[in-house]
PDB file of C-alpha atoms in Angstrom:
ATOM      1  CA  GLU X   4     -14.501 -14.285  17.862  1.00 94.00           C
ATOM      2  CA  ILE X   5     -16.143 -11.165  20.005  1.00 96.00           C
ATOM      3  CA  VAL X   6     -19.327 -10.128  18.100  1.00 97.00           C
ATOM      4  CA  LEU X   7     -19.861  -6.563  18.723  1.00 98.00           C
ATOM      5  CA  THR X   8     -24.094  -5.401  18.245  1.00 98.00           C
ATOM      6  CA  GLN X   9     -24.913  -2.052  17.522  1.00 98.00           C
ATOM      7  CA  SER X  10     -28.197  -0.067  18.599  1.00 95.00           C
ATOM      8  CA  PRO X  11     -30.513   1.369  17.623  1.00 96.00           C
ATOM      9  CA  GLY X  12     -30.485   0.024  14.099  1.00 97.00           C
ATOM     10  CA  THR X  13     -31.972   3.189  12.982  1.00 98.00           C
ATOM     11  CA  LEU X  14     -31.979   7.192  14.668  1.00 97.00           C
ATOM     12  CA  SER X  15     -34.056   9.311  12.640  1.00 97.00           C
ATOM     13  CA  LEU X  16     -33.064  12.771  14.158  1.00 97.00           C
ATOM     14  CA  SER X  17     -32.969  16.722  13.005  1.00 97.00           C
ATOM     15  CA  PRO X  18     -30.268  18.710  12.594  1.00 97.00           C
ATOM     16  CA  GLY X  19     -28.729  20.113  15.769  1.00 97.00           C
ATOM     17  CA  GLU X  20     -30.197  16.935  17.984  1.00 97.00           C
ATOM     18  CA  ARG X  21     -27.696  15.253  19.945  1.00 98.00           C
ATOM     19  CA  ALA X  22     -27.077  11.405  18.827  1.00 98.00           C
ATOM     20  CA  THR X  23     -26.160   8.514  20.778  1.00 98.00           C
ATOM     21  CA  LEU X  24     -24.784   5.559  19.307  1.00 98.00           C
ATOM     22  CA  SER X  25     -24.273   2.229  21.683  1.00 98.00           C
ATOM     23  CA  CYS X  26     -21.888  -0.669  20.323  1.00 98.00           C
ATOM     24  CA  ARG X  27     -22.410  -3.558  23.171  1.00 98.00           C
ATOM     25  CA  ALA X  28     -19.745  -6.523  22.624  1.00 97.00           C
ATOM     26  CA  SER X  29     -19.904  -9.954  23.781  1.00 97.00           C
ATOM     27  CA  GLN X  30     -16.918 -10.248  25.690  1.00 96.00           C
ATOM     28  CA  SER X  31     -14.203  -7.419  26.838  1.00 95.00           C
ATOM     29  CA  VAL X  32     -12.669  -5.547  24.408  1.00 95.00           C
ATOM     30  CA  SER X  33      -8.671  -6.076  24.956  1.00 87.00           C
ATOM     31  CA  SER X  34      -7.454  -2.234  25.809  1.00 82.00           C
ATOM     32  CA  SER X  35     -10.121  -0.404  24.680  1.00 86.00           C
ATOM     33  CA  TYR X  36      -8.895  -0.996  20.870  1.00 96.00           C
ATOM     34  CA  LEU X  37     -12.788   0.457  19.858  1.00 97.00           C
ATOM     35  CA  ALA X  38     -12.812   2.252  16.417  1.00 98.00           C
ATOM     36  CA  TRP X  39     -16.218   4.378  15.152  1.00 98.00           C
ATOM     37  CA  TYR X  40     -16.310   4.902  11.136  1.00 98.00           C
ATOM     38  CA  GLN X  41     -19.087   7.047   9.137  1.00 98.00           C
ATOM     39  CA  GLN X  42     -20.331   5.452   6.219  1.00 98.00           C
ATOM     40  CA  LYS X  43     -21.731   7.327   3.562  1.00 98.00           C
ATOM     41  CA  PRO X  44     -23.537   5.658   0.002  1.00 96.00           C
ATOM     42  CA  GLY X  45     -20.055   5.183  -2.741  1.00 95.00           C
ATOM     43  CA  GLN X  46     -17.448   5.638  -0.460  1.00 97.00           C
ATOM     44  CA  ALA X  47     -15.319   4.234   1.824  1.00 98.00           C
ATOM     45  CA  PRO X  48     -15.902   4.493   6.038  1.00 98.00           C
ATOM     46  CA  ARG X  49     -14.417   7.129   7.623  1.00 98.00           C
ATOM     47  CA  LEU X  50     -12.415   6.578  10.704  1.00 98.00           C
ATOM     48  CA  LEU X  51     -13.931   9.048  13.509  1.00 98.00           C
ATOM     49  CA  ILE X  52     -12.488   7.596  16.738  1.00 98.00           C
ATOM     50  CA  TYR X  53     -10.044   5.219  17.739  1.00 97.00           C
ATOM     51  CA  GLY X  54      -8.584   3.949  20.785  1.00 96.00           C
ATOM     52  CA  ALA X  55     -12.569   4.119  22.486  1.00 96.00           C
ATOM     53  CA  SER X  56     -12.066   7.800  22.675  1.00 96.00           C
ATOM     54  CA  THR X  57      -9.348   9.748  20.601  1.00 97.00           C
ATOM     55  CA  ARG X  58     -10.708  11.516  17.657  1.00 97.00           C
ATOM     56  CA  ALA X  59      -8.907  10.828  14.315  1.00 96.00           C
ATOM     57  CA  THR X  60      -6.809  13.612  12.678  1.00 95.00           C
ATOM     58  CA  GLY X  61      -9.569  16.117  11.420  1.00 96.00           C
ATOM     59  CA  ILE X  62     -12.555  14.784  12.777  1.00 97.00           C
ATOM     60  CA  PRO X  63     -14.954  17.558  14.363  1.00 97.00           C
ATOM     61  CA  ASP X  64     -14.764  17.886  17.962  1.00 97.00           C
ATOM     62  CA  ARG X  65     -19.023  17.290  18.073  1.00 98.00           C
ATOM     63  CA  PHE X  66     -17.656  13.429  17.334  1.00 98.00           C
ATOM     64  CA  SER X  67     -16.916  12.048  20.535  1.00 98.00           C
ATOM     65  CA  GLY X  68     -16.097   8.240  22.183  1.00 97.00           C
ATOM     66  CA  SER X  69     -16.623   6.793  25.564  1.00 96.00           C
ATOM     67  CA  GLY X  70     -16.277   3.502  26.981  1.00 96.00           C
ATOM     68  CA  SER X  71     -14.685   0.402  28.063  1.00 95.00           C
ATOM     69  CA  GLY X  72     -14.731  -3.324  28.470  1.00 95.00           C
ATOM     70  CA  THR X  73     -17.877  -4.181  26.935  1.00 96.00           C
ATOM     71  CA  ASP X  74     -20.280  -1.434  26.422  1.00 97.00           C
ATOM     72  CA  PHE X  75     -19.063   1.976  24.188  1.00 97.00           C
ATOM     73  CA  THR X  76     -20.994   4.912  23.139  1.00 98.00           C
ATOM     74  CA  LEU X  77     -20.196   7.421  20.198  1.00 98.00           C
ATOM     75  CA  THR X  78     -22.317  11.175  20.861  1.00 98.00           C
ATOM     76  CA  ILE X  79     -22.840  13.274  18.011  1.00 98.00           C
ATOM     77  CA  SER X  80     -23.003  16.766  19.751  1.00 97.00           C
ATOM     78  CA  ARG X  81     -25.401  18.478  17.471  1.00 97.00           C
ATOM     79  CA  LEU X  82     -26.240  17.175  14.315  1.00 97.00           C
ATOM     80  CA  GLU X  83     -25.043  18.883  11.564  1.00 97.00           C
ATOM     81  CA  PRO X  84     -26.139  17.999   7.378  1.00 96.00           C
ATOM     82  CA  GLU X  85     -23.813  16.293   6.492  1.00 97.00           C
ATOM     83  CA  ASP X  86     -23.180  13.877   9.407  1.00 98.00           C
ATOM     84  CA  PHE X  87     -26.573  11.456   8.337  1.00 97.00           C
ATOM     85  CA  ALA X  88     -24.879   8.682   7.742  1.00 98.00           C
ATOM     86  CA  VAL X  89     -24.059   4.984   8.518  1.00 98.00           C
ATOM     87  CA  TYR X  90     -22.011   4.523  11.246  1.00 98.00           C
ATOM     88  CA  TYR X  91     -19.859   1.530  12.100  1.00 98.00           C
ATOM     89  CA  CYS X  92     -17.952  -0.202  15.506  1.00 98.00           C
ATOM     90  CA  GLN X  93     -15.298  -2.610  15.128  1.00 98.00           C
ATOM     91  CA  GLN X  94     -13.023  -4.202  17.700  1.00 98.00           C
ATOM     92  CA  TYR X  95      -9.488  -5.046  16.536  1.00 97.00           C
ATOM     93  CA  GLY X  96      -8.139  -6.119  20.106  1.00 94.00           C
ATOM     94  CA  SER X  97      -8.345  -9.752  18.658  1.00 94.00           C
ATOM     95  CA  SER X  98      -8.273 -10.998  16.317  1.00 93.00           C
ATOM     96  CA  PRO X  99     -10.269 -11.234  14.241  1.00 94.00           C
ATOM     97  CA  LEU X 100     -11.225  -8.266  13.278  1.00 96.00           C
ATOM     98  CA  THR X 101     -15.037  -8.084  14.332  1.00 98.00           C
ATOM     99  CA  PHE X 102     -17.857  -5.507  12.643  1.00 98.00           C
ATOM    100  CA  GLY X 103     -21.388  -4.141  14.444  1.00 98.00           C
ATOM    101  CA  GLY X 104     -23.638  -4.154  11.622  1.00 98.00           C
ATOM    102  CA  GLY X 105     -24.762  -0.743  11.852  1.00 98.00           C
ATOM    103  CA  THR X 106     -26.205   2.665  12.554  1.00 98.00           C
ATOM    104  CA  LYS X 107     -27.868   4.132  10.159  1.00 98.00           C
ATOM    105  CA  VAL X 108     -28.414   8.104  11.366  1.00 98.00           C
ATOM    106  CA  GLU X 109     -31.674   9.347   8.828  1.00 97.00           C
ATOM    107  CA  ILE X 110     -33.384  13.066   8.513  1.00 94.00           C
ATOM    108  CA  LYS X 111     -36.832  12.868  11.120  1.00 92.00           C
TER     109      LYS X 111
ATOM    110  CA  GLU F  22       0.529  10.799   3.642  1.00 94.00           C
ATOM    111  CA  VAL F  23      -0.764   7.180   4.508  1.00 96.00           C
ATOM    112  CA  GLN F  24      -2.157   6.498   0.937  1.00 97.00           C
ATOM    113  CA  LEU F  25      -3.196   2.246   0.342  1.00 98.00           C
ATOM    114  CA  VAL F  26      -4.947   2.412  -3.337  1.00 98.00           C
ATOM    115  CA  GLU F  27      -7.142  -0.770  -4.636  1.00 98.00           C
ATOM    116  CA  SER F  28      -7.487  -2.390  -8.074  1.00 98.00           C
ATOM    117  CA  GLY F  29      -7.631  -5.858  -9.405  1.00 98.00           C
ATOM    118  CA  GLY F  30     -11.628  -5.862  -9.309  1.00 98.00           C
ATOM    119  CA  GLY F  31     -13.707  -6.598 -12.177  1.00 98.00           C
ATOM    120  CA  LEU F  32     -16.789  -8.887 -13.459  1.00 98.00           C
ATOM    121  CA  VAL F  33     -15.956 -12.862 -12.794  1.00 98.00           C
ATOM    122  CA  GLN F  34     -18.005 -15.961 -13.591  1.00 98.00           C
ATOM    123  CA  PRO F  35     -18.844 -18.537 -10.927  1.00 98.00           C
ATOM    124  CA  GLY F  36     -15.756 -20.553 -10.473  1.00 98.00           C
ATOM    125  CA  GLY F  37     -13.432 -18.353 -11.736  1.00 98.00           C
ATOM    126  CA  SER F  38     -10.540 -16.287 -10.287  1.00 98.00           C
ATOM    127  CA  LEU F  39      -8.885 -12.970  -9.438  1.00 98.00           C
ATOM    128  CA  ARG F  40      -6.313 -11.676  -7.887  1.00 98.00           C
ATOM    129  CA  LEU F  41      -6.373  -7.724  -6.154  1.00 98.00           C
ATOM    130  CA  SER F  42      -3.469  -5.333  -4.997  1.00 98.00           C
ATOM    131  CA  CYS F  43      -3.413  -2.977  -2.532  1.00 98.00           C
ATOM    132  CA  ALA F  44      -0.158  -0.815  -3.024  1.00 98.00           C
ATOM    133  CA  ALA F  45       0.915   0.984  -0.160  1.00 98.00           C
ATOM    134  CA  SER F  46       2.436   4.610   0.829  1.00 97.00           C
ATOM    135  CA  GLY F  47       3.276   6.915   2.658  1.00 96.00           C
ATOM    136  CA  PHE F  48       4.654   5.012   5.828  1.00 96.00           C
ATOM    137  CA  THR F  49       7.207   1.753   6.259  1.00 96.00           C
ATOM    138  CA  PHE F  50       5.184  -0.861   4.468  1.00 97.00           C
ATOM    139  CA  SER F  51       7.107  -3.461   5.790  1.00 97.00           C
ATOM    140  CA  SER F  52       6.444  -2.681   9.837  1.00 96.00           C
ATOM    141  CA  TYR F  53       2.632  -3.126   9.534  1.00 97.00           C
ATOM    142  CA  TRP F  54       0.082  -5.563   9.408  1.00 97.00           C
ATOM    143  CA  ILE F  55      -2.309  -5.547   6.588  1.00 98.00           C
ATOM    144  CA  HIS F  56      -5.881  -6.874   5.853  1.00 98.00           C
ATOM    145  CA  TRP F  57      -8.449  -6.908   3.411  1.00 98.00           C
ATOM    146  CA  VAL F  58     -12.131  -6.281   4.305  1.00 98.00           C
ATOM    147  CA  ARG F  59     -14.916  -6.186   2.128  1.00 98.00           C
ATOM    148  CA  GLN F  60     -18.977  -5.216   2.087  1.00 98.00           C
ATOM    149  CA  ALA F  61     -21.212  -7.262   0.099  1.00 98.00           C
ATOM    150  CA  PRO F  62     -23.956  -4.590  -2.019  1.00 97.00           C
ATOM    151  CA  GLY F  63     -25.697  -3.040   0.855  1.00 96.00           C
ATOM    152  CA  LYS F  64     -24.337  -4.422   3.841  1.00 97.00           C
ATOM    153  CA  GLY F  65     -21.955  -4.479   6.255  1.00 97.00           C
ATOM    154  CA  LEU F  66     -18.149  -4.307   6.915  1.00 98.00           C
ATOM    155  CA  VAL F  67     -16.839  -8.079   7.101  1.00 98.00           C
ATOM    156  CA  TRP F  68     -13.378  -9.019   8.019  1.00 98.00           C
ATOM    157  CA  VAL F  69     -11.560 -11.141   5.316  1.00 98.00           C
ATOM    158  CA  SER F  70      -8.307 -12.146   5.818  1.00 98.00           C
ATOM    159  CA  ARG F  71      -4.745 -10.564   7.455  1.00 98.00           C
ATOM    160  CA  ILE F  72      -1.051 -11.134   6.982  1.00 98.00           C
ATOM    161  CA  LYS F  73       1.707 -10.130   9.835  1.00 97.00           C
ATOM    162  CA  SER F  74       4.077  -7.537   9.104  1.00 97.00           C
ATOM    163  CA  ASP F  75       7.238 -10.074   7.422  1.00 96.00           C
ATOM    164  CA  GLY F  76       4.507 -11.926   6.062  1.00 95.00           C
ATOM    165  CA  SER F  77       5.040 -15.223   7.856  1.00 96.00           C
ATOM    166  CA  SER F  78       1.418 -15.631   9.061  1.00 97.00           C
ATOM    167  CA  THR F  79      -2.036 -15.216   7.799  1.00 98.00           C
ATOM    168  CA  LEU F  80      -5.158 -15.667   9.078  1.00 97.00           C
ATOM    169  CA  TYR F  81      -8.508 -15.797   7.501  1.00 98.00           C
ATOM    170  CA  ALA F  82     -12.344 -16.140   7.678  1.00 98.00           C
ATOM    171  CA  GLU F  83     -13.962 -18.994   7.447  1.00 97.00           C
ATOM    172  CA  SER F  84     -16.055 -18.199   4.397  1.00 97.00           C
ATOM    173  CA  VAL F  85     -12.894 -17.726   2.094  1.00 98.00           C
ATOM    174  CA  LYS F  86     -10.144 -19.913   4.091  1.00 98.00           C
ATOM    175  CA  GLY F  87      -8.454 -22.521   0.980  1.00 98.00           C
ATOM    176  CA  ARG F  88     -10.041 -20.154  -0.830  1.00 98.00           C
ATOM    177  CA  PHE F  89      -8.890 -16.900  -0.987  1.00 98.00           C
ATOM    178  CA  THR F  90      -4.504 -16.589  -0.249  1.00 98.00           C
ATOM    179  CA  ILE F  91      -3.195 -13.399   0.933  1.00 98.00           C
ATOM    180  CA  SER F  92       0.478 -12.187  -0.045  1.00 98.00           C
ATOM    181  CA  ARG F  93       2.902  -9.573   0.294  1.00 98.00           C
ATOM    182  CA  ASP F  94       5.750  -7.816  -1.579  1.00 98.00           C
ATOM    183  CA  ASN F  95       8.254  -5.589   1.256  1.00 98.00           C
ATOM    184  CA  VAL F  96       9.812  -4.835  -1.571  1.00 97.00           C
ATOM    185  CA  LYS F  97       7.322  -3.425  -3.636  1.00 98.00           C
ATOM    186  CA  ASN F  98       4.859  -2.313  -1.206  1.00 98.00           C
ATOM    187  CA  THR F  99       1.546  -3.995  -1.827  1.00 98.00           C
ATOM    188  CA  LEU F 100      -0.101  -6.424  -0.234  1.00 98.00           C
ATOM    189  CA  TYR F 101      -1.777  -9.478  -2.628  1.00 98.00           C
ATOM    190  CA  LEU F 102      -5.409 -10.990  -2.837  1.00 98.00           C
ATOM    191  CA  GLN F 103      -5.375 -14.159  -5.119  1.00 98.00           C
ATOM    192  CA  MET F 104      -9.150 -15.438  -4.808  1.00 98.00           C
ATOM    193  CA  ASN F 105     -10.128 -18.765  -6.614  1.00 98.00           C
ATOM    194  CA  SER F 106     -13.588 -21.054  -7.068  1.00 98.00           C
ATOM    195  CA  LEU F 107     -15.520 -17.659  -6.320  1.00 98.00           C
ATOM    196  CA  ARG F 108     -19.049 -17.777  -5.724  1.00 98.00           C
ATOM    197  CA  ALA F 109     -21.565 -15.074  -6.285  1.00 98.00           C
ATOM    198  CA  GLU F 110     -21.078 -14.440  -2.474  1.00 98.00           C
ATOM    199  CA  ASP F 111     -18.162 -12.975  -2.753  1.00 98.00           C
ATOM    200  CA  THR F 112     -19.108 -10.151  -4.607  1.00 98.00           C
ATOM    201  CA  ALA F 113     -18.238  -6.862  -3.019  1.00 98.00           C
ATOM    202  CA  MET F 114     -16.706  -3.684  -2.295  1.00 98.00           C
ATOM    203  CA  TYR F 115     -12.963  -4.649  -1.412  1.00 98.00           C
ATOM    204  CA  TYR F 116     -11.025  -3.013   1.020  1.00 98.00           C
ATOM    205  CA  CYS F 117      -6.998  -2.942   2.298  1.00 98.00           C
ATOM    206  CA  ALA F 118      -6.589  -1.337   5.469  1.00 98.00           C
ATOM    207  CA  MET F 119      -3.917  -1.158   8.078  1.00 97.00           C
ATOM    208  CA  TYR F 120      -3.775  -0.112  12.118  1.00 96.00           C
ATOM    209  CA  GLY F 121      -1.238   2.813  12.242  1.00 93.00           C
ATOM    210  CA  GLY F 122      -1.186   2.561  15.715  1.00 88.00           C
ATOM    211  CA  GLY F 123      -0.938   5.634  17.452  1.00 88.00           C
ATOM    212  CA  SER F 124      -2.832   7.039  14.755  1.00 90.00           C
ATOM    213  CA  GLY F 125      -5.474   4.980  14.127  1.00 95.00           C
ATOM    214  CA  TRP F 126      -6.269   3.283  10.585  1.00 97.00           C
ATOM    215  CA  PHE F 127      -6.088   3.661   7.027  1.00 98.00           C
ATOM    216  CA  TRP F 128      -8.676   2.167   4.522  1.00 98.00           C
ATOM    217  CA  GLY F 129      -8.052   2.460   0.642  1.00 98.00           C
ATOM    218  CA  GLN F 130     -11.004   3.293  -1.502  1.00 97.00           C
ATOM    219  CA  GLY F 131     -12.114   0.037  -2.011  1.00 98.00           C
ATOM    220  CA  THR F 132     -11.554  -2.494  -5.532  1.00 98.00           C
ATOM    221  CA  LEU F 133     -14.762  -4.149  -6.952  1.00 98.00           C
ATOM    222  CA  VAL F 134     -15.433  -7.732  -7.342  1.00 98.00           C
ATOM    223  CA  THR F 135     -18.826  -9.111  -9.382  1.00 98.00           C
ATOM    224  CA  VAL F 136     -19.202 -12.679  -9.485  1.00 98.00           C
ATOM    225  CA  SER F 137     -21.238 -13.581 -12.046  1.00 97.00           C
ATOM    226  CA  SER F 138     -22.743 -15.310 -14.893  1.00 95.00           C
TER     227      SER F 138
END
């Protein structure tokens, strides 16, 4: 199975700053079938990005995804107060689905 | 609007059984593969099982193989997860999720399973 490693584990930033989250796969992710989710306490994961770079419906354009093969990045251009949360990457190009361990974006 | 609504969670003793349901609406249920994903308290997301659109093929994580059974009723538009021989480590929020192709992934709100004596 494909192992996804997210870094850093925690990102301490201030509102207005840029956040760059990394997701590295143990082998190439087929057809860039890579998604990013945001999760807040007590809530289900919220889809942000799929197909590595396509924003889901209703997602603000400050969120962007890039990458291919084994290296993927989620960028939040300017952090808003509501963006402080845990972020997960997921690959769905091969079975089984796998998820990264998450990156927590916290207020500095 | 695509909706996935899980139910059936609760408190169960170790060794017990529980059946989860995921009611689907807003899309042609019989055309899509559906997955179960779980999340233990304070932990990350872990894939559990998936079923093909017509129910002819299933796959399980090693941790639940032989204990859990995924199934679906394409007339009732409902996905199931029969969980037997439950263990403390099965305690988690259970989500159903579906890949909608060009529309991305859709998830339910989850149902909580607690295995404890």
